[in-house]
Each structure stands twice: as structure tokens, then as C-alpha cells.
Amino acid sequence: MSQRGKYIVIEGPQGVGKTTAVQKVAELLIAAGLPVKVLREPESQNDLTARAIRHLTQDPRYPMSTRTEVLLYNAARSQSLEIIRTAVNNGVYCLVDRSYLTTLAIQYYGRGDVQDYQKINEIIEFAVGDMQPDLLLVLDAPVATLRERTSSRYSGDRFDNLDEAFLERVRAGYLWEAKQRNLPVVYATGTADEVIADVWHHVEATIGQRGRTNERPKSIAEVLADSPAAKITAPVEPSSQTELPTPQDNAPHTEPQEATAQRSWLAKDSAGRLSITAAGKEVLAPLITNTEGTVYAFTENISPITAAAAMARLSRRGDDMRITLLDEFIGKADKDGQLLRRVITAYGDDSVQQLAGQHIVVENASNLLTKKLEWGRLAAYLEQSTRYIYFDERDKNDRYKYYVPEEITGSLRAEYVHAMDTIFAVYSDLVSRLTEYVRGTSTTSKKEQDAAWRAATKAQACDAIRPLLPVATKSTVGIFGSAQALENLIMDLRADDLSEARTTASNMLAELRKVSPVLFERADKPERGGATSAYYAETRQALQKLAADSLPNSLPGLSPSVTLSNFTPRNELDVIADMLYEYTDRPLQDIKTEVATWPYQKRIDVFEAYIGTRLNRRQRPGRALETMHYSWDLVCDYGIFRDLQRHRMVDDLEWQALTPRYGYEIPKLVEQAGLSDAYEKCFDVSLALYSKLQSAGLTNEAQYATLLGHKMRWKVTMNARELMHFIELRTAPQGHPGYRKLVGEMYEELKAVHPVLASAMKFINKDEDPELTRLAAERYTQSKLSQLNQTSSSKNGSR
């Protein structure tokens, strides 16, 4: 029996030089008198079965899902490995320039065709069996080098141009797999001779061993055992795309009828310019609002993802976008998820993600989680209001609406449930009694006690009693955001200390992938979203430790509710130059130098002219005010924070862990109704539960035991333009008395340092009677609803 040969694979991204390296190594092995065979994997040159399978995967007449394609590729791989096995057993040195790493690097890491890492590896493991290479070596080079080497061979394709982002992902995939599998890496950045010398060093070490090397690559199963990949539910089934460019020996095929029809949508003149035909406009009509004019919108008949991808294409194509739609997307993108993936690859994940929006709802989120869900700037949020809804109902399990953390177990869990039930029972009793008290003491005449009055009195009672609701109270949050904003939210939640947040992140990702799979493929990939979440978690943990070591907790003293901790500029009239900038042709510094010489009144005149005559709070001055910034350190109850935290055009928004240590206040209305003792009982129960959870080491989970009425500390920075909007809105009569008071104090602090800006805030309300202001707001709402109903009735009657 002849001595066994070797199975050697030289892998790496396209353009790295692996084919050249294989050829050079083959020459050196032949020169050494060894039998050599250069093969492909999957091998389609010498095996008819593998060749037939490969033709099937690359023939566009046979569309197939990515699962089907992966299965067929690995069927061809299994077939070709038997050829390699036979050759190696007969003493032949088999050289191959690709392996299963190609599938992982291109389809999983690069294009994202297959989302489930575990599943694709199971398929590969079955196909490969025990035919691991004796040497699996990875060549690597910078993306700029790869881009330069591959540009010429892909220059004719519209979407196949492998841009830097695609190559970065492929390269990262190869390097990640090399690290996980203990594979040697040769950096192919030197001269050809230097690279071949490095490769030959590894080949010599391999052929110098008898049988298989002890330093063989890890098997797929071993890699998964050491470092399991994140599993993705509901895998996507995009249309087929090959791993590598279609070979020249593809069989000729007939052009699909659909492609022939699409050609009639566009006409090309002698100069090569495209225009839309009547047939093309007919196709576009249901998809956009205007086929002729310069402004148009997409209708509900076109997929939002397709619209986003087409818009992203604007940066690389000079045609009317309607031409691009007909030429590249309509009739293709909705059927071909892979086409969308390639657009995203070519023009950037972020660019397309920013252009596609999605609604998503999170039910039964604790009031600790709701604030984490609403932390991002670039999204819109709405949640059930504790100011308008009674939280006194029980669910189908006869439990009030509160969240129980999974970390709380055993007897402590029973104590947690008992404490929550006690607090909710008191809340339910008091909110009913206080509603009766408010209505019984109302000065509104009987004939005016209408629906608006009932809503206003209910809101008054809810406002006063809501501080008793625990932070564990469950709510529903509706979110609308771009795919990018939602992905960032998911990555942030995945890094959170709370298991509730992490579980919600997984659930959100699973549901979003059902409607927009192509836009959420990277959120939990180990090298993308996974790495980002890990960065967030590791950074936070490091700072938590440093703070605990260097800044131990102190006993709370009397803290002011409002502290203006910093503001810039010190002189508010320094903003005059910014106000004038767009109206001159001079550099900003020149304007500042000139303005500094002006008398005070002249600068005041410019400031007042810039503010103008505002008729209501929605008329906001220009963006020069955004150069002025104000940093606030605030202490208020968590209920107030919940309302104010929703402002998104702010900087530096952070809050400290919730605790009972800052105390609470008893609303005046509760005292007037004689309900103070029952009210305070809830805070006693909360404190006792919080202390038990803390003693059990459940520091994060102890926050659920605090109440909305417990005070907490947070900070935020706003520019002057946002601060004007914030103060005028949050002192409006219909606002909650608690935050109206807090924001009023912020206004006084602002007025003390920047009185000119403060004087520009004309729409600030103070000291109105809560019953009258609430009633006025409800009456206004009822009036609008009545007008809408009358309009609707009028239209129905005219039909």
C-alpha cells in the first residue's frame, strides 16, 4: 500500500492570491518528485455528479431558496471529497483553493444569505464528515488590496461590484474562523516570492509528517462546542445567488419571459439615455403617486424595503429614480431577497436601514424597561399613560399588572408577589375614592358635568395616585423607527444588566425579521451586533467597578430639585454672530470680532429680530440657538422623569439606579381627601421589599420594588432651541402638576443666567387651578371630536 498523500487547502478572500499560491506550491511539490493533483472543491471537473449539481445551482432558469442552494453545494462538496479521499489514499498530494470556509465567509459573513450559523454548520459537518484538510491555511490582505485586485474582473456588473464593506465582512469572516479553528494565517501583502515562501513553510511542515498532523484544524462540531454561534429564529429564504462567479461552461439558456416584458418598460435613444415608456408608466402608476412630475411618493403597493433599497441606489446612479425602479427592482426585488442583500452590500447596511421604517409593539413591559426602550433619539414612542388609565384590573391569572423578575425565586418570590398585591390593592382603593372625592368637591355646575368633566376629574385622581404604582407595573409601548434605530436599540438591550431587557431584545429581533429579514441580519452576528453588545456590556461593567471602588455611595442629603450644573456660552449675546452668519459672506470669527465692538442695545436688537414675533409655542426660532447648551442635574419622582425623558433632541441623558433613598412627597389632593395614611403605607411596603432584595444580592432587580413616587436623580443637556420647546410645552396648563413645577424651577434657573433668552420664552404658564386647566384641555378635545363627528355625519348624509 502506498504512503498516504496530503489534502492541502489554501483559502482566503477573492483577490488574495490563493489560486496563484496553489499553482506555485504544486510546482514545488512536483519539483520534489511528489504526485500532485490540483482540484476544486466542490470538484466539477472530474466528477459528473458534482458537475451536474454545480450546473443546477448556477443556471438562472432554476430559481431556488438559499437553503436549497446550500444543500446542493454541500452535496457537490461531499461528492468531490470522495475523489480527494481516493487520491490522498493513493499517495497523491491534493491542492485545493477553496473549502467550506468559502461558504461561511461569503454567504454567512459577507452576504448574509444564511442567517443560522448552527444550521449551515450542521449541513457542512454532514457533507465533510472526517475529510478535514491536513493543512487549511488562510491568506489575508488589506481590503484596499483585495478591492484593487478584484475590481477589473467585476467591472461589468451592476450589483456584483464587491465594495469595501462586502470585502471587509468576508475578510473578517475568514479571520474569525481562522482564530476559532486554530488555522495558520499568512499575510499576502509582501512580494509574491515572500508570500510563497511563507506558505511553503507551512506546507513543508505538513508534508514532513506521516499521516495526519496532530495540529489539524478543529472540526465544525468542536468550533461550535467551544464558541456557539447565536441562533436566529425563522431563517430567511432568499432567492439564489452563487458563492462565486458563474463559470464560462454554463449551459446556454432561454431568457425568461419576465425579462422580455421588462425591456418594454424603458426605451434607449441613440446616446444611450433611458426613458420610461407608456408601458413603464402603467407599471409605475400603482407604486408611486406621480409618474410625470418632479415630486412623488411611494404608495402602500411597494415594499418599504424595496423602496429603501432603490433610494439607496441614488448615490451611484444618475437616472431618474423611476427609471432605476423599472430597470433594477420592480418585478425582481420583491421576489428576490438576495437582490436586496446585494444592494445593501454595495451601498451600505446603514444607508438602506436609515430609509426603511417599522412599527413594533412591546406588551407587558415593566416601567423599568419602558424607559430603556425609549432611550434612543431617532425613534418615536407611545405608551399607556398612568395619567389617564386606571391600573386596578387583574389579568386572567387573577394578578395585577406587574412584572416578576425571573431572578427572584423561592420564598423571596412569594414575598415579592405579596408586597405587589398589597400595593396594587391600596392603589385600586385610593384611585376610586379620590375620583369620588374630586367629583364630589368639584365646583363645576351639574349641567356642565359632561364627558369632558368626567375625563378631567379622572385624570386629576390618576395624577395624584399614580406615585403609588410600582416600577414593576406593566405597560404597552409602541415604537416607530428606522431599521437602523431599531437595530441599535436591540444591540443596546442585549447588553443590559436586566434579563427582561435582554429577553425583549431577542423577541424584538425575531419579530422584526419576520417582516424585514434582510435589514436585521447583522444585529446578533458575532462579529457585528454581537461584538457591539459585548462592547457596551464590558464598558459598563468596567465603569461600575471603578465607580464602586473610587466613589462609594454616600448618605443622601437634602438635594435641590434643579441644579444648572453647566451652561455655554457664559455671555448669551455671544450667539449674535451665529444668528447673523447665514446672512453675510464673512467668516464666523470675523463676525464675532465685529459684533464684540457693538453697543449692547444693537446686539439686543439682533437677538430680538432673530426671535421674531411668535404667535404660539410651535413657532420655533432658528438653529443658531443650538450653539447654546445647558446641563441639568435633576431630582424628581420617577413618574415625572418618565414624562420628561421622552424628549429625544437632547444630549447626555443618563439616570442613576432607582432607590427609595431620596424619599417621596404626598400630593396636596391626597392630604385634602384624608388618604395620607393609606398612601404612606405603600411606600413602607415598597421600602421593606427593596431592602430584602438588596440583602439577597439582587441589586438590579430591587429597582422593580420602588414606586413611581420615589424620587430619583438624572441629568440631561439641552440646547437653547430645544430648551425653549421643552419649557413652554411642559409648563402648559394640561401638564402634570409635578413636572410643571420642576420645569418652572428650571426656567427660573435659566432666567438667572441668561435673562434675554428667558424673556423670549413667551408661552409659559404658572399657577393655574388644576381642575380648571385640566377641564379646559378635555373640553378642547371633546370639541374637536364633536366637529369630526359632525363632518363625518354630513358626508354620510350626502351619499
PDB file of C-alpha atoms in Angstrom, residues 562-564 630 743-759:
ATOM      1  CA  VAL A 562     -32.943  71.605  39.969  1.00  0.00           C
ATOM      2  CA  THR A 563     -29.252  72.364  39.522  1.00  0.00           C
ATOM      3  CA  LEU A 564     -27.946  74.107  36.413  1.00  0.00           C
ATOM      4  CA  TYR A 630     -27.470  73.915  29.366  1.00  0.00           C
ATOM      5  CA  VAL A 743     -39.762  72.763  34.749  1.00  0.00           C
ATOM      6  CA  GLY A 744     -40.858  76.070  36.249  1.00  0.00           C
ATOM      7  CA  GLU A 745     -37.823  75.880  38.553  1.00  0.00           C
ATOM      8  CA  MET A 746     -35.617  75.147  35.542  1.00  0.00           C
ATOM      9  CA  TYR A 747     -36.948  78.298  33.907  1.00  0.00           C
ATOM     10  CA  GLU A 748     -36.086  80.362  36.978  1.00  0.00           C
ATOM     11  CA  GLU A 749     -32.528  78.976  36.959  1.00  0.00           C
ATOM     12  CA  LEU A 750     -32.211  79.803  33.264  1.00  0.00           C
ATOM     13  CA  LYS A 751     -33.536  83.319  33.783  1.00  0.00           C
ATOM     14  CA  ALA A 752     -30.902  83.943  36.438  1.00  0.00           C
ATOM     15  CA  VAL A 753     -28.015  83.335  33.984  1.00  0.00           C
ATOM     16  CA  HIS A 754     -29.499  84.163  30.564  1.00  0.00           C
ATOM     17  CA  PRO A 755     -32.382  86.605  31.053  1.00  0.00           C
ATOM     18  CA  VAL A 756     -32.556  87.659  27.387  1.00  0.00           C
ATOM     19  CA  LEU A 757     -33.175  84.100  26.221  1.00  0.00           C
ATOM     20  CA  ALA A 758     -35.643  83.544  29.077  1.00  0.00           C
ATOM     21  CA  SER A 759     -37.604  86.636  28.047  1.00  0.00           C
TER      22      SER A 759
END
